[in-house]
């Protein structure tokens, strides 16, 4: 008897010493209160629509009060129905598991409560040893002493692994069912509640039969515990599996912007960016981005159709295909791109093409959908050919192909530089090169407005006559060359307004030569252009600089906003996983009422909000240039844009030599947008593929949506601008009632006067007379 007591005391002392040594290694409850869940980086539009998610953990932290009661009951029925009654540890279960493991000679069976699972998942390893189990019990007691039951349950609901990189029940609901928790059916709730037991081995995607058995077990337990009644139990048990993979779902397709945001935050925070739950709200507007995506893709597909069918992807012998499942597997190996998907031709005659596509079944392509490629489909295609198809509308299809041509589009709010939409190519997933921000291409005539703006700053007016006759340039930098107009025609003396409207190259060259290269370079630099990217010869007049679409759009914003230089930006704010703002855009915005001294202080990049934009172009110059570019759309190379039915649009086409680049940039006072179309390797787009044909339709399709609901704003002349009747042929002032007269605008003091002795003369900015402009060339 004494020996037994002594043995008991010895074991108690030994156990006490063991626990005493073990306690320091058990984490404190304070550390669990402060823990940050590993939450992925998410990128949103300004209006809260998801455009990107990055990180190894799918997790959406949820407060316990936002979890449906039935979900909680299902979890408890599956894992721990005595959760609200026990002290954190189920001693009967532990004893049962202990003896079972002794009999089996292993550590396979456990008896973990939800509290113990929280302890293990947050702080302890997954090893199955008795030492770890004892630590788990000690920490569970601590948790129960320091935390409320619902706090423990909330930690469990957000932490537990549920398969396929999904951590927590909200993330699992999104992954398996594409729903939030509060929209799940009873059967779906039971499925998720059953996952913690074997999330990798028995989830509905990896092992549907095992997952179905586990779901039905949870439903039986819920019925036994009176969580659901008999009809509900029977209906849920009979429900089919509806789980599917819903990975990386986004609300709006904006991968180029999402990647820009990801790169920015990673540069700042490193790997922590992917697990700290940062939420980046970009400046992108949802409807603008959708419109930009559709406009660019539609425009590039239209270009592609104009240049003919390049051939089928491959040919499959129909007899070698066992069934539709086998065919689906074959077709899914071919590249898809957005709405373009591979299909196999099953019939082709002179009237229609019939094809089979996965998830679509049999589709019919009528003559409108194939006539771009051939006069007779039976001579172009045969049964077994694999092609791409894409919807033409809700019920009709195009024969299609992934374009080889590239393009980009970027749109800004000119009032502060916020990027409203950005698309860097036809398909990000076929090539991640962001042409909107990285492709340096020649803008051609898209650069002319900035040269004409310089001319207005240097004594020229909108009615100044400049020769459009042939010219030979002997340039010490660029050698001898002969510029030509896009049309190949030559013109006589032409008013500057008319020259810009019709995009006359020879007038632009003469203007640049008259002003001097350095004067023009200085002026272009005020729009934000990098001087190093601008040529040092007269070819600058033809747009031979190398610029990105974003740089072009940013410069056009100066015209759109009244002459202020704003800085493009795409991140509005960054929040942590708790919704606290950790960073926001210290943007530069317009302040028309600010004094110059105030503006000079406010443009300091280190100054906190507000920062104000510096005015780099006079209101008079801005007004005149906007008026001239409105004529580009009204009667010039951009007149196709008149189909929008608006009078507040201004812009300029751009086409480079041999049709290698096609541009259109345009704006009103609230939206600026630039479109570029070209091949990644600068080669010709083909004859007549000018800015007006290849780029302008994309701009129109975008602006139709972007300007919807935005009222027109009339262009108001500054006080220092006057209007005068002038002759369309000579640019001279003419009296009212004169034939072929038009109203022209001038900065006060530069307007021509009704004086025969000053015919065809232009006043300089001081009101004096300048030599006949034609004599300068």
XYZ file of C-alpha atoms in Angstrom:
777
model
C 0.000 0.000 0.000
C 2.772 2.408 0.991
C 4.610 1.478 -2.157
C 1.580 2.352 -4.259
C 1.214 5.710 -2.505
C 4.897 6.418 -2.984
C 4.623 5.503 -6.651
C 1.607 7.762 -7.028
C 3.383 10.658 -5.339
C 6.450 10.110 -7.469
C 4.369 10.122 -10.650
C 2.499 13.239 -9.509
C 5.748 15.053 -8.762
C 7.215 13.931 -12.076
C 4.068 15.029 -13.865
C 4.169 18.365 -12.079
C 7.824 18.898 -13.036
C 6.999 17.911 -16.633
C 4.121 20.376 -16.797
C 6.243 23.085 -15.107
C 8.917 22.699 -17.784
C 6.310 22.537 -20.532
C 4.367 25.645 -19.578
C 6.903 28.246 -20.865
C 6.637 26.722 -24.347
C 2.866 27.133 -24.395
C 1.918 30.385 -26.199
C 0.143 33.129 -24.304
C -3.432 34.101 -25.076
C -2.258 37.668 -25.753
C -0.289 36.398 -28.709
C -3.390 34.761 -30.132
C -5.341 37.993 -29.754
C -2.693 39.840 -31.765
C -2.242 37.268 -34.501
C -2.823 38.320 -38.112
C -4.519 35.803 -40.325
C -2.724 35.153 -43.593
C -5.080 36.877 -45.994
C -4.340 37.326 -49.712
C -3.744 40.640 -51.420
C -6.874 41.861 -53.186
C -7.137 44.601 -55.793
C -10.402 46.450 -56.456
C -11.842 49.121 -58.699
C -12.709 52.450 -57.078
C -16.289 51.175 -56.773
C -15.274 48.009 -54.921
C -15.275 45.387 -57.678
C -12.546 42.746 -57.435
C -9.988 42.771 -60.265
C -7.201 40.662 -58.768
C -6.202 38.384 -55.890
C -2.674 37.259 -55.039
C -1.380 34.899 -52.362
C -1.164 31.240 -51.355
C -4.049 31.458 -48.900
C -7.658 31.845 -49.920
C -9.218 33.500 -46.923
C -12.037 35.975 -46.258
C -12.188 36.726 -42.514
C -15.738 36.800 -41.186
C -17.208 38.023 -37.901
C -19.177 35.430 -35.955
C -22.328 37.538 -36.076
C -22.213 37.383 -39.892
C -22.131 33.575 -39.965
C -25.580 32.001 -40.524
C -26.826 30.166 -37.394
C -27.376 26.977 -39.415
C -23.718 27.043 -40.480
C -22.655 27.216 -36.831
C -25.021 24.369 -35.924
C -23.612 22.263 -38.775
C -20.034 22.867 -37.644
C -20.850 21.916 -34.066
C -22.814 18.845 -35.184
C -19.837 17.663 -37.229
C -16.993 18.592 -34.911
C -18.028 19.369 -31.340
C -21.707 19.407 -30.343
C -20.776 20.020 -26.658
C -18.675 23.087 -27.529
C -20.700 25.518 -25.413
C -20.680 23.155 -22.389
C -17.143 21.765 -22.029
C -14.123 23.616 -20.565
C -12.154 23.294 -23.783
C -11.206 19.620 -23.473
C -13.293 16.464 -23.877
C -11.639 14.154 -21.314
C -13.833 11.167 -22.176
C -12.897 11.493 -25.810
C -9.201 11.834 -24.966
C -9.316 8.702 -22.827
C -11.122 6.810 -25.562
C -8.557 7.900 -28.143
C -5.642 7.124 -25.782
C -6.664 3.500 -25.270
C -7.510 3.064 -28.935
C -4.041 4.272 -29.886
C -2.449 1.973 -27.309
C -4.258 -0.995 -28.836
C -3.246 0.012 -32.362
C 0.304 0.941 -31.429
C 0.037 4.302 -33.215
C -1.216 7.856 -32.846
C -3.999 7.788 -35.440
C -7.061 8.610 -33.398
C -7.704 12.038 -31.849
C -10.407 13.644 -29.747
C -9.949 17.324 -30.430
C -12.597 19.833 -29.503
C -12.981 23.015 -31.530
C -10.976 24.833 -28.857
C -8.165 22.282 -29.184
C -8.228 22.594 -32.965
C -7.882 26.365 -32.640
C -4.913 25.885 -30.323
C -3.288 23.474 -32.754
C -3.993 25.411 -35.926
C -2.756 28.752 -34.657
C 0.300 27.799 -32.616
C 1.260 24.165 -32.606
C 2.714 21.752 -35.112
C 0.708 18.974 -36.757
C 2.914 16.212 -35.309
C 1.028 13.431 -33.520
C 2.912 13.079 -30.223
C 1.675 13.005 -26.674
C 3.826 16.039 -25.792
C 2.105 18.109 -28.463
C -1.262 16.845 -27.256
C -0.523 17.953 -23.715
C 0.515 21.404 -24.970
C -2.737 21.507 -26.902
C -4.738 20.753 -23.745
C -2.888 23.394 -21.694
C -3.378 26.053 -24.358
C -7.034 25.096 -24.696
C -7.541 25.751 -20.986
C -5.886 29.134 -21.377
C -8.094 29.990 -24.342
C -11.254 29.058 -22.457
C -10.202 31.180 -19.486
C -9.346 34.282 -21.493
C -11.725 34.235 -24.473
C -15.468 34.025 -24.919
C -16.802 30.912 -26.639
C -17.861 32.899 -29.688
C -14.377 34.413 -29.961
C -12.907 30.913 -30.073
C -15.476 29.792 -32.618
C -14.755 32.827 -34.813
C -11.047 31.970 -34.795
C -11.923 28.432 -35.871
C -14.296 29.551 -38.645
C -11.604 31.807 -40.130
C -8.556 29.579 -39.658
C -9.506 25.982 -40.446
C -8.165 24.477 -43.681
C -10.916 23.241 -46.006
C -9.027 22.051 -49.074
C -7.683 23.630 -52.284
C -5.822 26.432 -50.487
C -9.081 27.595 -48.889
C -8.778 28.660 -45.266
C -11.957 29.460 -43.394
C -15.565 28.794 -44.280
C -16.205 32.032 -46.166
C -13.309 31.374 -48.550
C -14.423 27.753 -48.988
C -17.976 28.860 -49.814
C -16.609 31.148 -52.522
C -14.263 28.509 -53.921
C -16.623 25.518 -54.019
C -19.923 27.292 -54.638
C -19.172 30.860 -55.737
C -21.474 32.128 -52.978
C -21.176 33.879 -49.638
C -22.089 31.821 -46.560
C -25.529 33.355 -46.234
C -26.576 32.069 -49.666
C -25.641 28.410 -49.197
C -28.258 25.665 -49.218
C -28.599 23.202 -46.324
C -26.775 20.537 -48.352
C -23.925 22.945 -49.178
C -23.634 24.027 -45.546
C -23.353 20.391 -44.458
C -20.733 19.731 -47.143
C -18.503 22.521 -45.853
C -19.060 21.555 -42.212
C -17.838 18.057 -42.993
C -14.568 19.136 -44.621
C -12.314 19.732 -41.564
C -11.991 15.976 -40.901
C -10.121 15.300 -44.170
C -10.035 18.476 -46.298
C -7.463 17.353 -48.854
C -8.540 13.746 -49.207
C -12.330 13.996 -48.997
C -13.385 17.308 -50.509
C -16.080 17.247 -53.232
C -13.602 17.905 -56.051
C -10.927 15.377 -55.092
C -13.216 12.580 -53.858
C -16.905 13.251 -54.556
C -18.126 9.912 -53.117
C -16.295 10.311 -49.825
C -17.395 13.953 -49.587
C -21.015 12.940 -50.217
C -20.857 10.324 -47.456
C -19.388 12.853 -45.046
C -22.033 15.461 -45.990
C -24.837 13.004 -45.323
C -23.280 12.071 -41.983
C -23.334 15.756 -40.994
C -26.964 16.028 -42.111
C -27.879 13.004 -39.937
C -26.162 14.578 -36.958
C -27.997 17.862 -37.569
C -31.296 15.993 -37.686
C -30.470 14.035 -34.518
C -29.685 17.304 -32.746
C -32.926 18.886 -34.031
C -31.093 21.484 -36.108
C -33.188 20.488 -39.139
C -36.521 18.718 -39.452
C -37.143 15.434 -41.296
C -38.337 16.922 -44.636
C -35.317 19.231 -44.745
C -33.015 16.320 -43.922
C -34.479 14.142 -46.663
C -34.406 16.900 -49.249
C -30.787 17.851 -48.442
C -29.661 14.203 -48.420
C -31.108 13.718 -51.889
C -29.468 16.865 -53.268
C -26.752 16.283 -55.893
C -23.218 17.548 -55.511
C -22.996 21.091 -56.883
C -19.444 21.986 -55.892
C -17.088 23.191 -58.633
C -13.803 25.018 -58.871
C -14.279 28.775 -58.694
C -10.689 29.917 -58.388
C -9.434 33.470 -58.855
C -12.845 34.858 -59.636
C -12.880 38.532 -60.387
C -15.770 40.899 -60.910
C -14.122 42.829 -63.726
C -11.326 41.840 -66.071
C -8.481 44.316 -65.521
C -5.356 42.149 -65.200
C -2.923 44.790 -66.465
C -4.034 47.213 -63.744
C -4.107 44.468 -61.112
C -0.524 43.538 -61.999
C 0.562 47.186 -61.748
C -0.948 47.328 -58.254
C 0.590 43.986 -57.248
C 4.030 45.080 -58.412
C 3.717 48.363 -56.510
C 2.738 46.767 -53.204
C 5.309 43.975 -53.522
C 8.100 46.475 -54.082
C 7.053 48.147 -50.839
C 6.314 45.180 -48.571
C 7.952 42.133 -50.153
C 6.366 38.722 -49.476
C 4.315 40.230 -46.667
C 2.173 41.842 -49.358
C 0.659 38.445 -50.224
C -0.461 37.426 -46.741
C -1.250 40.618 -44.815
C -4.702 41.172 -46.246
C -3.921 44.418 -48.030
C -6.824 45.727 -50.089
C -5.800 48.062 -52.884
C -8.511 50.298 -54.273
C -7.461 51.536 -57.692
C -8.847 54.569 -59.510
C -10.371 52.312 -62.186
C -14.108 52.751 -62.741
C -15.917 49.486 -63.368
C -18.078 50.557 -66.309
C -15.151 52.342 -67.966
C -12.909 49.296 -67.698
C -15.545 46.963 -69.119
C -16.101 49.377 -72.001
C -12.350 49.653 -72.661
C -11.935 45.863 -72.664
C -14.774 45.347 -75.092
C -13.821 48.271 -77.332
C -10.189 47.224 -77.736
C -10.931 43.539 -78.299
C -13.733 44.341 -80.729
C -11.523 46.793 -82.624
C -8.600 44.384 -82.927
C -10.894 41.567 -84.051
C -12.427 43.887 -86.668
C -8.924 44.763 -87.912
C -8.075 41.074 -88.032
C -11.156 40.274 -90.117
C -10.177 42.983 -92.618
C -6.916 41.150 -93.253
C -8.229 37.690 -93.963
C -8.244 34.182 -92.557
C -4.826 32.763 -91.667
C -5.876 29.118 -91.582
C -7.164 26.462 -89.205
C -5.489 25.561 -85.903
C -5.203 21.879 -86.780
C -7.201 18.984 -88.166
C -8.687 16.102 -86.168
C -9.835 12.890 -87.800
C -13.481 12.630 -86.693
C -13.418 8.816 -86.784
C -10.685 8.794 -84.122
C -12.921 10.554 -81.584
C -14.780 8.188 -79.282
C -17.383 10.578 -77.869
C -18.030 14.195 -76.891
C -16.093 13.824 -73.639
C -13.005 12.833 -75.607
C -13.563 15.699 -78.054
C -13.999 18.163 -75.194
C -10.680 17.043 -73.761
C -8.936 17.531 -77.109
C -10.436 20.966 -77.765
C -9.628 22.237 -74.282
C -5.930 21.778 -75.079
C -6.146 24.651 -77.566
C -5.755 28.250 -76.488
C -8.868 30.195 -75.536
C -8.941 33.957 -75.200
C -11.853 35.636 -73.505
C -14.918 34.839 -75.589
C -12.798 33.167 -78.314
C -12.861 29.404 -77.878
C -11.791 26.446 -79.982
C -14.370 24.440 -81.898
C -14.300 21.566 -84.370
C -16.017 21.934 -87.739
C -18.728 19.275 -88.145
C -20.178 20.623 -91.421
C -19.276 23.306 -93.973
C -21.175 24.093 -97.143
C -21.615 27.224 -99.238
C -24.173 28.679 -96.811
C -23.283 27.795 -93.224
C -20.591 26.405 -90.980
C -21.548 24.091 -88.149
C -19.098 23.487 -85.344
C -18.900 21.811 -81.932
C -17.418 23.616 -78.947
C -17.028 22.457 -75.316
C -19.775 23.767 -72.991
C -21.654 25.084 -76.043
C -22.425 22.002 -78.049
C -23.311 22.515 -81.692
C -23.323 26.073 -83.056
C -24.138 27.516 -86.475
C -22.202 30.306 -88.186
C -24.199 32.104 -90.886
C -22.818 34.054 -93.836
C -22.430 37.263 -91.846
C -20.165 35.393 -89.484
C -17.920 33.785 -92.114
C -18.052 36.084 -95.166
C -14.964 38.003 -94.017
C -12.901 34.840 -94.473
C -14.216 33.300 -97.708
C -16.879 33.340 -100.397
C -17.620 29.672 -99.853
C -16.899 27.871 -96.543
C -16.817 24.487 -98.272
C -13.639 25.526 -100.100
C -12.007 26.810 -96.899
C -12.918 24.265 -94.245
C -13.544 20.561 -93.932
C -15.015 18.389 -91.229
C -12.492 17.924 -88.413
C -10.813 21.328 -88.773
C -10.298 23.162 -85.485
C -10.999 26.895 -85.521
C -11.862 29.632 -83.069
C -15.395 30.976 -82.675
C -16.745 33.940 -80.735
C -20.244 35.335 -80.131
C -21.487 38.006 -82.542
C -24.535 38.660 -80.399
C -26.801 36.610 -78.142
C -27.621 34.035 -80.804
C -25.086 34.381 -83.647
C -21.410 33.563 -84.035
C -18.268 34.689 -85.785
C -15.667 32.457 -87.315
C -12.678 33.991 -85.551
C -8.963 33.875 -84.867
C -6.744 35.347 -82.168
C -5.357 38.577 -83.659
C -1.667 38.917 -84.306
C -1.993 42.700 -84.112
C -1.629 44.423 -80.737
C -3.172 47.462 -79.174
C -3.601 49.428 -75.979
C -5.974 51.911 -74.453
C -5.757 54.211 -71.455
C -8.290 56.710 -70.148
C -7.813 59.439 -67.535
C -9.889 61.876 -65.572
C -8.153 65.084 -66.723
C -9.169 66.906 -63.549
C -6.739 64.977 -61.340
C -5.025 62.321 -63.488
C -6.922 59.310 -62.105
C -6.712 56.393 -64.524
C -10.299 55.400 -65.322
C -9.507 52.411 -67.544
C -6.380 50.726 -68.880
C -5.937 47.792 -71.253
C -2.422 46.779 -72.197
C -3.160 44.303 -74.968
C -5.666 41.915 -76.522
C -5.214 39.281 -73.815
C -3.030 39.574 -70.710
C -2.886 35.801 -70.350
C -1.354 35.391 -73.809
C 1.309 38.007 -73.100
C 1.796 40.158 -70.005
C 3.629 43.010 -71.726
C 1.681 46.156 -70.837
C 1.626 48.214 -74.008
C -0.265 51.056 -72.339
C 2.655 51.819 -70.023
C 5.660 50.041 -71.569
C 5.370 50.177 -75.363
C 7.319 53.150 -76.731
C 6.031 53.862 -80.209
C 6.026 56.764 -82.615
C 2.823 58.800 -82.213
C 2.869 60.339 -85.682
C 0.334 63.126 -86.069
C -0.953 62.467 -82.556
C 1.929 64.718 -81.482
C 0.975 67.635 -83.752
C -1.362 69.445 -81.331
C 1.580 70.085 -79.023
C 3.608 71.594 -81.853
C 0.672 73.760 -82.910
C 0.247 74.820 -79.299
C 3.882 75.947 -79.330
C 3.144 77.936 -82.487
C 0.313 79.800 -80.740
C 2.748 80.666 -77.963
C 5.210 82.061 -80.493
C 3.317 84.594 -82.562
C 1.232 82.374 -84.827
C -2.564 82.356 -84.875
C -5.189 79.884 -85.967
C -5.623 81.827 -89.234
C -1.924 82.146 -90.029
C -1.204 80.965 -93.586
C 1.582 78.423 -93.934
C 2.720 76.875 -97.182
C 1.832 73.251 -97.866
C 4.077 72.984 -100.919
C 6.789 70.296 -101.310
C 9.942 70.845 -99.311
C 13.357 69.203 -99.047
C 14.839 69.083 -95.540
C 18.595 69.175 -95.219
C 19.065 68.453 -91.527
C 22.549 68.051 -89.986
C 21.153 65.464 -87.558
C 18.747 63.506 -89.742
C 20.194 64.098 -93.202
C 18.236 64.994 -96.329
C 14.600 63.901 -96.541
C 11.348 64.900 -98.212
C 8.246 64.929 -96.019
C 4.885 64.158 -97.581
C 1.293 64.410 -96.480
C -0.630 61.218 -95.621
C -2.708 61.660 -98.776
C 0.359 62.120 -100.969
C -1.072 65.465 -102.158
C 0.455 68.911 -101.805
C -1.341 72.123 -100.927
C -0.788 75.817 -101.206
C -0.950 78.321 -98.338
C -3.141 76.829 -95.613
C -4.549 78.261 -92.393
C -3.126 76.601 -89.281
C -6.581 75.524 -88.134
C -7.214 73.818 -91.448
C -3.747 72.263 -91.467
C -4.327 70.629 -88.067
C -7.851 69.559 -88.962
C -6.604 67.765 -92.096
C -3.282 66.696 -90.488
C -0.949 68.278 -93.057
C 2.637 67.183 -92.444
C 4.327 69.860 -94.544
C 2.734 72.677 -92.560
C 3.878 71.059 -89.303
C 7.468 70.811 -90.556
C 7.500 74.445 -91.594
C 6.074 75.555 -88.255
C 8.753 73.655 -86.356
C 11.508 75.043 -88.548
C 10.204 78.597 -88.106
C 10.063 78.377 -84.304
C 13.299 76.480 -83.812
C 13.736 73.018 -82.357
C 14.724 74.126 -78.848
C 11.656 76.354 -78.480
C 9.365 73.477 -79.393
C 11.212 70.975 -77.184
C 10.868 73.363 -74.241
C 7.157 73.658 -74.891
C 6.608 69.907 -75.199
C 8.437 69.345 -71.956
C 5.815 71.380 -70.086
C 3.233 68.706 -71.034
C 5.288 66.086 -69.211
C 7.125 64.600 -72.189
C 10.614 63.296 -71.468
C 12.988 65.418 -73.533
C 15.292 62.419 -73.999
C 12.528 60.565 -75.849
C 12.033 63.412 -78.340
C 14.048 63.531 -81.586
C 16.555 66.343 -82.080
C 15.617 67.070 -85.658
C 12.730 68.366 -87.744
C 11.193 64.885 -87.976
C 9.742 65.736 -84.561
C 7.037 67.555 -86.541
C 5.929 64.201 -87.959
C 5.751 62.538 -84.536
C 8.929 60.450 -84.614
C 9.283 60.588 -80.840
C 8.992 57.322 -78.882
C 6.196 57.605 -76.335
C 3.799 55.356 -74.438
C 0.021 55.632 -74.695
C -0.092 56.694 -71.035
C 2.318 59.568 -71.705
C 0.225 60.700 -74.665
C -3.046 60.529 -72.713
C -1.495 62.426 -69.812
C -0.355 65.203 -72.144
C -3.784 65.491 -73.795
C -5.258 65.907 -70.311
C -3.568 69.330 -70.190
C -5.780 70.484 -73.064
C -8.827 68.846 -71.494
C -8.526 70.451 -68.050
C -7.746 74.013 -69.028
C -3.957 73.907 -69.096
C -2.953 72.146 -65.866
C -0.312 69.455 -65.621
C -1.710 66.532 -63.605
C 0.135 63.338 -62.741
C -1.452 60.032 -63.781
C -2.101 57.726 -60.832
C -3.916 54.437 -60.409
C -3.983 53.691 -56.667
C -6.628 55.528 -54.702
C -5.950 53.964 -51.289
C -4.550 50.876 -49.567
C -6.328 49.312 -46.601
C -5.226 46.592 -44.189
C -7.389 43.532 -43.555
C -9.297 45.441 -40.881
C -10.272 48.193 -43.298
C -7.886 50.760 -41.843
C -6.293 53.035 -44.460
C -2.516 52.591 -44.530
C -1.860 54.636 -47.665
C -3.788 56.957 -49.935
C -3.052 58.834 -53.116
C -1.587 62.269 -52.548
C -2.854 63.274 -55.953
C -2.357 66.592 -57.687
C -5.653 68.300 -58.426
C -6.778 71.484 -60.112
C -7.410 74.652 -58.146
C -8.427 77.418 -60.520
C -8.867 79.939 -57.692
C -5.436 79.414 -56.114
C -2.792 82.135 -56.217
C 0.511 81.375 -57.947
C 2.488 81.363 -54.682
C 0.023 78.876 -53.225
C 0.391 76.627 -56.250
C 4.171 76.699 -56.065
C 4.061 75.456 -52.473
C 1.353 72.904 -53.125
C 3.130 71.180 -56.027
C 5.890 69.966 -53.680
C 5.695 66.137 -53.893
C 6.436 65.800 -50.158
C 3.606 68.113 -49.149
C 0.506 66.412 -47.728
C -2.923 66.950 -49.261
C -3.974 69.116 -50.849
C -1.469 69.308 -53.677
C -2.470 71.501 -56.583
C -1.528 71.196 -60.228
C 0.622 73.836 -61.849
C -0.856 75.638 -64.846
C 1.548 75.030 -67.727
C -0.597 76.335 -70.590
C -2.533 79.567 -70.736
C -6.336 79.449 -70.828
C -6.170 81.229 -74.186
C -3.867 78.613 -75.728
C -5.948 75.798 -74.250
C -9.160 77.261 -75.638
C -7.756 77.754 -79.134
C -6.235 74.277 -79.303
C -9.422 72.637 -78.009
C -11.423 74.598 -80.580
C -9.112 73.439 -83.354
C -9.236 69.818 -82.203
C -13.021 69.991 -82.056
C -12.819 70.788 -85.751
C -10.730 67.629 -86.233
C -13.785 65.698 -85.079
C -16.382 67.966 -86.644
C -14.954 68.151 -90.185
C -11.484 66.606 -90.126
C -9.774 63.227 -89.870
C -11.763 62.317 -86.764
C -15.221 63.114 -88.127
C -16.403 59.518 -87.665
C -16.671 60.382 -83.941
C -19.622 62.630 -84.763
C -21.740 59.473 -84.600
C -21.612 59.925 -80.822
C -23.903 62.900 -81.268
C -21.901 65.210 -79.010
C -20.435 68.644 -79.620
C -17.964 68.676 -76.725
C -15.404 66.251 -78.150
C -11.926 67.153 -79.338
C -9.093 64.962 -80.539
C -6.461 64.040 -83.081
C -5.635 61.045 -85.240
C -2.115 59.717 -85.652
C -0.544 57.507 -88.318
C 3.148 56.752 -88.768
C 5.154 55.905 -91.871
C 4.075 52.789 -93.736
C 1.035 52.511 -91.420
C 3.101 51.001 -88.631
C 1.195 52.740 -85.824
C -2.373 53.976 -85.640
C -3.490 56.368 -82.886
C -6.400 58.389 -81.697
C -6.441 60.635 -78.652
C -9.456 62.657 -77.654
C -11.246 64.229 -74.740
C -13.901 66.357 -73.205
C -13.526 68.134 -69.870
C -14.102 64.948 -67.827
C -12.645 62.042 -69.831
C -9.431 61.735 -71.831
C -8.599 58.570 -73.762
C -5.793 57.384 -76.037
C -5.868 54.320 -78.302
C -2.867 52.760 -80.041
C -2.951 49.916 -82.577
C 0.149 48.287 -84.041
C 2.280 45.167 -84.264
C 4.667 44.456 -81.411
C 7.477 44.300 -83.934
C 7.008 47.555 -85.882
C 5.746 46.371 -89.248
C 3.024 47.726 -91.474
C -0.602 47.353 -90.449
C -1.554 47.350 -94.097
C -2.626 49.947 -96.609
C -5.087 52.554 -95.329
C -4.901 51.307 -91.720
C -4.658 54.855 -90.424
C -5.526 56.197 -87.014
C -8.974 57.092 -88.309
C -9.619 53.531 -89.438
C -7.836 51.301 -86.905
C -7.837 53.330 -83.662
C -10.715 55.822 -83.833
C -13.532 53.199 -83.835
C -12.120 51.767 -80.585
C -12.097 55.241 -79.026
C -15.681 55.823 -80.159
C -16.921 52.541 -78.670
C -15.264 53.360 -75.363
C -16.423 56.975 -75.170
C -19.987 55.969 -75.976
C -20.074 54.239 -72.577
C -17.654 56.453 -70.652
C -19.601 59.634 -71.444
C -23.032 58.151 -70.856
C -24.777 60.330 -68.300
C -22.157 63.104 -68.486
C -23.755 66.309 -69.762
C -22.095 68.348 -72.478
C -20.275 71.438 -71.348
C -19.948 74.344 -73.816
C -16.467 75.619 -74.605
C -16.277 79.090 -73.112
C -13.750 81.573 -74.453
C -11.497 83.293 -71.896
C -11.916 87.057 -71.529
C -8.693 87.620 -73.422
C -9.947 85.795 -76.531
C -11.873 87.631 -79.252
C -13.626 86.408 -82.392
C -13.257 87.872 -85.876
C -14.659 87.037 -89.295
C -11.868 85.849 -91.600
C -11.611 84.517 -95.113
C -11.281 80.725 -95.362
C -8.756 81.192 -98.207
C -6.529 83.955 -96.882
C -7.139 84.084 -93.142
C -7.590 87.862 -93.485
C -10.268 89.795 -91.663
C -13.363 90.320 -93.783
C -16.531 92.342 -93.227
C -19.850 90.705 -92.281
C -21.686 89.167 -95.223
C -18.488 88.280 -97.102
C -18.542 85.100 -99.138
C -16.697 82.075 -97.737
C -16.174 83.754 -94.374
C -15.840 82.009 -91.001
C -15.498 82.994 -87.383
C -12.015 82.597 -85.995
C -10.717 83.115 -82.469
C -7.633 85.095 -81.502
C -5.771 86.071 -78.395
C -6.557 89.746 -77.973
C -4.016 91.836 -79.839
C -3.224 89.192 -82.447
C -6.447 89.424 -84.474
C -6.183 90.694 -88.089
C -7.737 94.080 -88.821
C -9.982 95.296 -91.646
C -7.260 97.363 -93.341
C -6.305 96.816 -97.011
C -2.725 97.782 -96.289
C -2.348 94.883 -93.854
C -3.751 92.188 -96.131
C -2.362 88.734 -95.384
C -0.406 90.042 -92.396
C -0.344 88.652 -88.877
C 0.056 90.716 -85.725
C 2.527 89.579 -83.136
C 1.667 89.366 -79.450
C 2.460 93.051 -78.936
C 0.019 94.234 -81.579
C 2.752 95.014 -84.132
C 2.978 93.576 -87.631
C 4.912 90.469 -88.504
C 6.344 89.728 -91.928
C 4.156 87.677 -94.269
C 4.430 84.181 -92.833
C 4.896 82.517 -96.210
C 8.109 84.464 -96.655
C 9.585 82.584 -93.681
C 9.806 79.328 -95.656
